[in-house]
Short mmCIF file of C-alpha atoms in Angstrom, two decimals:
data_model
loop_
_atom_site.label_atom_id
_atom_site.label_comp_id
_atom_site.label_asym_id
_atom_site.label_seq_id
_atom_site.Cartn_x
_atom_site.Cartn_y
_atom_site.Cartn_z
CA UNK A 602 23.64 215.11 -73.78
CA UNK A 603 23.86 215.52 -70.05
CA UNK A 604 24.51 211.78 -69.45
CA UNK A 605 26.97 211.85 -72.37
CA UNK A 606 28.98 214.54 -70.93
CA UNK A 607 29.13 213.04 -67.33
CA UNK A 608 32.52 211.29 -66.86
CA UNK A 609 33.02 208.26 -65.07
CA UNK A 610 36.48 209.38 -63.83
CA UNK A 611 38.75 212.12 -64.20
CA UNK A 612 42.63 211.30 -63.94
CA UNK A 613 45.60 212.99 -62.81
CA UNK A 614 48.67 210.92 -63.25
CA UNK A 615 51.72 211.85 -61.30
CA UNK A 616 53.94 211.07 -58.21
CA UNK A 617 53.59 211.76 -54.67
CA UNK A 618 52.80 214.17 -52.87
CA UNK A 619 50.84 215.58 -55.98
CA UNK A 620 49.14 212.11 -56.26
CA UNK A 621 48.08 212.19 -52.62
CA UNK A 622 46.56 215.69 -53.15
CA UNK A 623 44.75 214.56 -56.22
CA UNK A 624 43.44 211.39 -54.73
CA UNK A 625 41.94 213.33 -51.65
CA UNK A 626 40.06 215.70 -54.03
CA UNK A 627 38.45 212.76 -56.03
CA UNK A 628 40.69 212.43 -58.99
CA UNK A 629 41.77 209.01 -60.41
CA UNK A 630 45.53 208.42 -59.64
CA UNK A 631 47.97 206.44 -61.68
CA UNK A 632 51.21 206.23 -63.60
CA UNK A 633 53.01 205.22 -66.85
CA UNK A 634 53.81 201.59 -67.12
CA UNK A 635 57.56 202.52 -66.72
CA UNK A 636 57.14 204.96 -63.60
CA UNK A 637 56.05 204.88 -60.13
CA UNK A 638 53.88 206.88 -57.72
CA UNK A 639 57.06 207.28 -55.39
CA UNK A 640 55.18 206.83 -52.11
CA UNK A 641 57.15 203.65 -50.86
CA UNK A 642 59.30 205.52 -48.49
CA UNK A 643 56.04 206.94 -46.79
CA UNK A 644 55.07 204.36 -44.24
CA UNK A 645 51.47 205.94 -43.83
CA UNK A 646 50.76 206.59 -47.58
CA UNK A 647 49.59 204.27 -50.24
CA UNK A 648 48.34 206.00 -53.43
CA UNK A 649 46.68 203.34 -55.82
CA UNK A 650 47.55 202.96 -59.50
CA UNK A 651 44.03 203.09 -60.82
CA UNK A 652 45.07 204.26 -64.36
CA UNK A 653 47.99 202.66 -66.10
CA UNK A 654 49.21 204.65 -69.16
CA UNK A 655 51.77 203.72 -71.77
CA UNK A 656 54.93 205.60 -72.89
CA UNK A 657 53.94 206.47 -76.50
CA UNK A 658 57.30 207.77 -77.34
CA UNK A 659 58.92 204.34 -76.85
CA UNK A 660 56.15 201.92 -76.63
CA UNK A 661 56.66 198.28 -75.73
CA UNK A 662 53.59 196.30 -75.40
CA UNK A 663 54.95 193.31 -73.73
CA UNK A 664 56.21 195.56 -70.93
CA UNK A 665 52.88 197.14 -70.59
CA UNK A 666 50.94 194.03 -70.33
CA UNK A 667 53.35 192.80 -67.66
CA UNK A 668 53.01 195.80 -65.65
CA UNK A 669 49.24 195.79 -66.23
CA UNK A 670 49.02 192.32 -64.65
CA UNK A 671 51.21 193.36 -61.75
CA UNK A 672 49.07 196.46 -60.64
CA UNK A 673 45.58 195.41 -61.95
CA UNK A 674 44.50 198.84 -62.63
CA UNK A 675 40.72 199.91 -63.13
CA UNK A 676 41.87 201.76 -66.40
CA UNK A 677 44.51 200.97 -68.93
CA UNK A 678 45.68 202.88 -72.02
CA UNK A 679 47.16 199.98 -74.04
CA UNK A 680 48.80 202.05 -76.85
CA UNK A 681 48.81 204.40 -79.81
CA UNK A 682 47.69 202.93 -83.08
CA UNK A 683 49.43 204.60 -85.79
CA UNK A 684 48.56 202.04 -88.50
CA UNK A 685 45.60 199.67 -88.87
CA UNK A 686 47.93 196.81 -88.21
CA UNK A 687 48.83 198.30 -84.88
CA UNK A 688 45.13 198.85 -84.27
CA UNK A 689 44.66 195.20 -84.57
CA UNK A 690 47.42 194.24 -82.35
CA UNK A 691 46.29 196.58 -79.67
CA UNK A 692 42.64 195.13 -79.88
CA UNK A 693 43.99 191.66 -79.61
CA UNK A 694 45.92 192.61 -76.54
CA UNK A 695 42.81 194.33 -75.18
CA UNK A 696 40.78 191.26 -75.84
CA UNK A 697 43.23 189.21 -73.73
CA UNK A 698 43.10 191.63 -70.88
CA UNK A 699 39.31 191.89 -70.74
CA UNK A 700 39.03 188.07 -70.65
CA UNK A 701 40.95 188.34 -67.31
CA UNK A 702 39.84 191.70 -66.09
CA UNK A 703 36.36 192.01 -67.56
CA UNK A 704 35.47 195.23 -65.44
CA UNK A 705 38.58 197.02 -66.56
CA UNK A 706 38.14 200.08 -68.88
CA UNK A 707 40.70 199.71 -71.78
CA UNK A 708 41.48 202.60 -73.90
CA UNK A 709 43.37 202.37 -77.26
CA UNK A 710 44.51 205.70 -78.95
CA UNK A 711 43.83 205.93 -82.61
CA UNK A 712 46.53 207.79 -84.60
CA UNK A 713 45.04 207.28 -88.02
CA UNK A 714 41.57 207.23 -89.48
CA UNK A 715 41.12 203.48 -89.98
CA UNK A 716 42.16 202.67 -86.37
CA UNK A 717 38.87 204.42 -85.21
CA UNK A 718 36.54 202.02 -86.69
CA UNK A 719 38.73 198.97 -85.96
CA UNK A 720 38.96 199.85 -82.18
CA UNK A 721 35.29 201.06 -81.86
CA UNK A 722 33.79 198.01 -83.67
CA UNK A 723 36.08 195.52 -82.01
CA UNK A 724 34.60 192.23 -80.76
CA UNK A 725 35.33 192.46 -77.03
CA UNK A 726 33.84 190.72 -73.88
CA UNK A 727 31.84 193.16 -71.86
CA UNK A 728 31.85 196.85 -72.48
CA UNK A 729 33.35 198.11 -75.95
CA UNK A 730 36.79 199.57 -75.88
CA UNK A 731 37.27 203.23 -75.36
CA UNK A 732 38.90 205.63 -78.08
CA UNK A 733 41.59 207.76 -76.82
CA UNK A 734 41.33 211.31 -78.34
CA UNK A 735 44.99 212.51 -78.27
CA UNK A 736 45.06 216.35 -77.31
CA UNK A 737 48.14 216.88 -75.07
CA UNK A 738 51.91 216.18 -75.67
CA UNK A 739 51.19 213.78 -78.68
CA UNK A 740 52.84 214.89 -81.97
CA UNK A 741 49.73 213.42 -83.76
CA UNK A 742 46.55 214.85 -82.37
CA UNK A 743 43.05 213.65 -83.09
CA UNK A 744 42.13 216.54 -85.51
CA UNK A 745 45.25 215.76 -87.70
CA UNK A 746 43.75 212.79 -89.32
CA UNK A 747 39.90 212.74 -88.40
CA UNK A 748 36.74 214.87 -88.04
CA UNK A 749 34.70 215.31 -85.04
CA UNK A 750 31.78 213.15 -86.65
CA UNK A 751 34.11 210.11 -86.72
CA UNK A 752 34.27 210.05 -82.85
CA UNK A 753 30.53 210.52 -82.22
CA UNK A 754 28.56 207.51 -81.11
CA UNK A 755 31.69 205.93 -79.40
CA UNK A 756 33.02 205.90 -76.01
CA UNK A 757 35.74 208.52 -75.53
CA UNK A 758 38.53 209.44 -73.34
CA UNK A 759 40.30 212.89 -73.64
CA UNK A 760 44.02 212.52 -73.31
CA UNK A 761 45.77 215.83 -72.18
CA UNK A 762 45.20 219.47 -72.71
CA UNK A 763 43.75 222.05 -70.23
CA UNK A 764 40.10 221.83 -69.12
CA UNK A 765 39.11 224.74 -71.16
CA UNK A 766 40.42 223.04 -74.41
CA UNK A 767 38.94 219.59 -73.40
CA UNK A 768 35.67 221.43 -72.65
CA UNK A 769 35.41 222.83 -76.06
CA UNK A 770 35.90 219.31 -77.66
CA UNK A 771 33.36 217.84 -75.20
CA UNK A 772 30.88 220.23 -76.45
CA UNK A 773 31.81 219.41 -80.08
CA UNK A 774 31.58 215.67 -79.50
CA UNK A 775 28.14 215.78 -77.38
CA UNK A 776 25.98 218.79 -78.74
CA UNK A 777 23.11 218.23 -81.09
CA UNK A 778 24.21 218.77 -84.88
CA UNK A 779 22.42 219.35 -88.13
CA UNK A 780 23.06 215.73 -89.24
CA UNK A 781 21.64 214.38 -86.10
CA UNK A 782 24.80 212.33 -85.09
CA UNK A 783 24.53 210.63 -81.77
CA UNK A 784 26.84 212.15 -79.07
CA UNK A 785 30.05 210.65 -77.84
CA UNK A 786 29.90 209.01 -74.52
CA UNK A 787 32.54 210.87 -72.51
CA UNK A 788 34.02 208.01 -70.29
CA UNK A 789 36.98 209.95 -68.89
CA UNK A 790 39.67 212.39 -69.35
CA UNK A 791 42.92 213.37 -67.79
CA UNK A 792 45.66 216.22 -67.57
CA UNK A 793 48.90 216.50 -65.63
CA UNK A 794 49.67 220.06 -66.79
CA UNK A 795 49.46 221.71 -63.48
CA UNK A 796 52.60 220.16 -62.04
CA UNK A 797 55.02 221.08 -64.61
CA UNK A 798 53.73 224.67 -64.77
CA UNK A 799 53.82 225.10 -61.02
CA UNK A 800 57.61 225.13 -61.35
CA UNK A 801 57.19 228.27 -63.46
CA UNK A 802 55.25 229.98 -60.72
CA UNK A 803 51.93 229.58 -62.06
CA UNK A 804 48.54 227.78 -61.06
CA UNK A 805 45.64 226.94 -63.31
CA UNK A 806 42.34 228.56 -62.50
CA UNK A 807 38.76 228.88 -64.13
CA UNK A 808 39.90 232.39 -65.12
CA UNK A 809 43.06 231.32 -66.44
CA UNK A 810 46.75 230.89 -65.46
CA UNK A 811 47.31 232.81 -62.29
CA UNK A 812 50.54 233.98 -60.54
CA UNK A 813 51.63 231.57 -57.62
CA UNK A 814 55.10 232.69 -56.81
CA UNK A 815 54.06 233.20 -53.19
CA UNK A 816 52.98 229.44 -52.85
CA UNK A 817 54.99 226.23 -52.61
CA UNK A 818 55.01 223.83 -55.40
CA UNK A 819 52.73 221.57 -53.58
CA UNK A 820 50.39 224.32 -52.53
CA UNK A 821 50.36 225.50 -56.27
CA UNK A 822 49.45 222.22 -57.68
CA UNK A 823 46.71 221.68 -54.72
CA UNK A 824 45.23 225.14 -55.93
CA UNK A 825 45.03 223.95 -59.64
CA UNK A 826 43.46 220.58 -58.72
CA UNK A 827 40.81 222.30 -56.53
CA UNK A 828 40.20 224.79 -59.59
CA UNK A 829 39.85 221.83 -62.07
CA UNK A 830 37.46 220.06 -60.02
CA UNK A 831 35.32 223.19 -59.54
CA UNK A 832 35.51 223.79 -63.38
CA UNK A 833 34.18 220.29 -64.17
CA UNK A 834 31.53 220.29 -61.44
CA UNK A 835 30.21 223.56 -62.88
CA UNK A 836 29.73 221.91 -66.33
CA UNK A 837 28.35 218.62 -65.01
CA UNK A 838 31.34 216.51 -66.21
CA UNK A 839 32.55 215.69 -62.75
CA UNK A 840 31.88 212.09 -61.96
CA UNK A 841 28.27 211.50 -60.15
CA UNK A 842 28.33 211.47 -56.31
CA UNK A 843 29.75 208.15 -54.96
CA UNK A 844 31.94 207.30 -58.03
CA UNK A 845 35.29 208.99 -57.26
CA UNK A 846 38.06 206.68 -55.96
CA UNK A 847 38.15 208.50 -52.42
CA UNK A 848 34.39 207.66 -52.01
CA UNK A 849 34.81 204.01 -53.14
CA UNK A 850 38.14 202.94 -51.73
CA UNK A 851 40.14 203.52 -48.48
CA UNK A 852 41.95 206.58 -48.09
CA UNK A 853 45.46 207.08 -49.64
CA UNK A 854 46.89 208.48 -46.37
CA UNK A 855 46.68 206.30 -43.09
CA UNK A 856 46.83 207.90 -39.74
CA UNK A 857 50.08 206.55 -37.80
CA UNK A 858 49.65 204.32 -34.82
CA UNK A 859 51.19 207.24 -32.75
CA UNK A 860 51.35 210.87 -33.40
CA UNK A 861 54.60 211.93 -35.05
CA UNK A 862 56.70 214.94 -34.55
CA UNK A 863 56.47 217.61 -37.29
CA UNK A 864 59.99 218.59 -38.23
CA UNK A 865 60.66 222.02 -37.74
CA UNK A 866 61.39 223.44 -41.20
CA UNK A 867 62.20 219.93 -42.32
CA UNK A 868 60.58 218.18 -45.34
CA UNK A 869 57.46 216.27 -44.09
CA UNK A 870 57.95 213.59 -46.81
CA UNK A 871 61.41 212.50 -45.16
CA UNK A 872 60.64 209.20 -43.45
CA UNK A 873 63.01 209.93 -40.63
CA UNK A 874 62.96 213.98 -40.53
CA UNK A 875 64.68 214.04 -36.89
CA UNK A 876 67.52 211.77 -37.75
CA UNK A 877 69.06 209.65 -34.88
CA UNK A 878 67.58 208.86 -31.38
CA UNK A 879 70.29 211.17 -29.96
CA UNK A 880 68.72 214.03 -32.04
CA UNK A 881 65.26 213.23 -30.90
CA UNK A 882 66.38 213.43 -27.26
CA UNK A 883 67.98 216.88 -27.96
CA UNK A 884 65.01 218.09 -29.74
CA UNK A 885 62.18 216.77 -27.87
CA UNK A 886 62.88 215.45 -24.42
CA UNK A 887 63.36 218.56 -22.37
CA UNK A 888 60.97 221.31 -21.20
CA UNK A 889 61.18 224.80 -20.01
CA UNK A 890 58.55 227.48 -19.70
CA UNK A 891 58.54 228.38 -23.31
CA UNK A 892 58.90 224.98 -24.82
CA UNK A 893 59.60 222.77 -26.49
CA UNK A 894 57.72 220.19 -24.85
CA UNK A 895 57.95 216.47 -24.35
CA UNK A 896 55.78 214.15 -26.38
CA UNK A 897 53.28 213.71 -23.36
CA UNK A 898 52.69 217.45 -23.46
CA UNK A 899 52.69 217.97 -27.23
CA UNK A 900 50.02 219.68 -29.23
CA UNK A 901 48.22 216.88 -31.23
CA UNK A 902 46.60 217.82 -34.29
CA UNK A 903 44.73 215.75 -36.94
CA UNK A 904 43.93 216.92 -40.44
CA UNK A 905 41.42 216.19 -43.24
CA UNK A 906 44.07 214.32 -45.31
CA UNK A 907 44.49 211.78 -42.35
CA UNK A 908 47.67 212.85 -41.02
CA UNK A 909 48.25 213.36 -37.26
CA UNK A 910 51.10 215.66 -36.15
CA UNK A 911 52.45 216.17 -32.67
CA UNK A 912 53.91 219.65 -32.28
CA UNK A 913 56.59 220.69 -29.83
CA UNK A 914 55.46 224.36 -29.92
CA UNK A 915 52.62 226.78 -31.28
CA UNK A 916 55.33 228.42 -33.24
CA UNK A 917 56.27 225.15 -34.87
CA UNK A 918 52.63 224.28 -35.48
CA UNK A 919 52.06 227.67 -37.22
CA UNK A 920 55.12 227.26 -39.41
CA UNK A 921 54.25 223.71 -40.60
CA UNK A 922 50.28 224.71 -41.13
CA UNK A 923 51.55 227.63 -43.15
CA UNK A 924 53.84 225.87 -45.41
CA UNK A 925 51.82 222.82 -45.98
CA UNK A 926 48.54 224.60 -46.59
CA UNK A 927 46.72 223.09 -43.42
CA UNK A 928 45.20 226.15 -41.95
CA UNK A 929 41.64 225.20 -42.74
CA UNK A 930 42.03 221.39 -42.51
CA UNK A 931 42.02 220.75 -38.83
CA UNK A 932 39.65 217.83 -37.88
CA UNK A 933 40.74 217.20 -34.27
CA UNK A 934 43.12 218.92 -31.79
CA UNK A 935 44.25 217.82 -28.54
CA UNK A 936 46.39 219.77 -26.04
#
């Protein structure tokens, strides 16, 4: 049961900077096939699309397959099978992908009882297909057309819903029962809920939703992600050591060649927060006894996420570190 519950990955599929925070914490990052992570304007940030979802509200298999071959993700949710015919179509597509990407984890989401057997028993090269257990925003949930027993003994990915709801399903899918059914193998799960709820002033925690009106949106999402990781670690669901993307791959945030000025009160995601060279000269190229200081006398600070900022004054540093939640993430500091 312990092995069955240990996921290979836990996904958080959203745009930067939330994806950047998730990747740094060990989550699998990704996007829907018609979306982007939106980090192309950041010169030192490259968040990988490791999981490619599909738009189940307006599915387009050809569009999905084209996008899959463009980004070559590790995990793909090919489609939602509402009929046996759709299940066979998606299995054929999955077989085609597995022939070219044998190590990819391919997920098909059954939306009718017959589709479970068609997907689970498909003749596929390499490891068997993964059944997507719909829990989130889908109008057809897994329990609308099936029983827990139908999913046991198969490879399963939980789609959507909060960790507390997903944990109840994981227990049902894996704990011993009177009929001796084999446990499901929980391959992975994902949930993007914290980002949307953050705009309502709440963060998710192991004790339920918490007020977060005093935090920025980014800080609120970061707090939720940390709580989600802790929740799954406590229950033995978080991937084994060395299996998360941040442990296997390069960091998503690369340190710039030269320290960059942190904009005083500006948006750190702005690729050019200080504007023109004339503005740079006005803001940083003079000195008095109270600052601001020229670049050669800046306060240079490196953080855990790989970013390095050059601060003009201690006041500016305090401001940025407070609003970006960087107080306890200093790796190196040079006066």
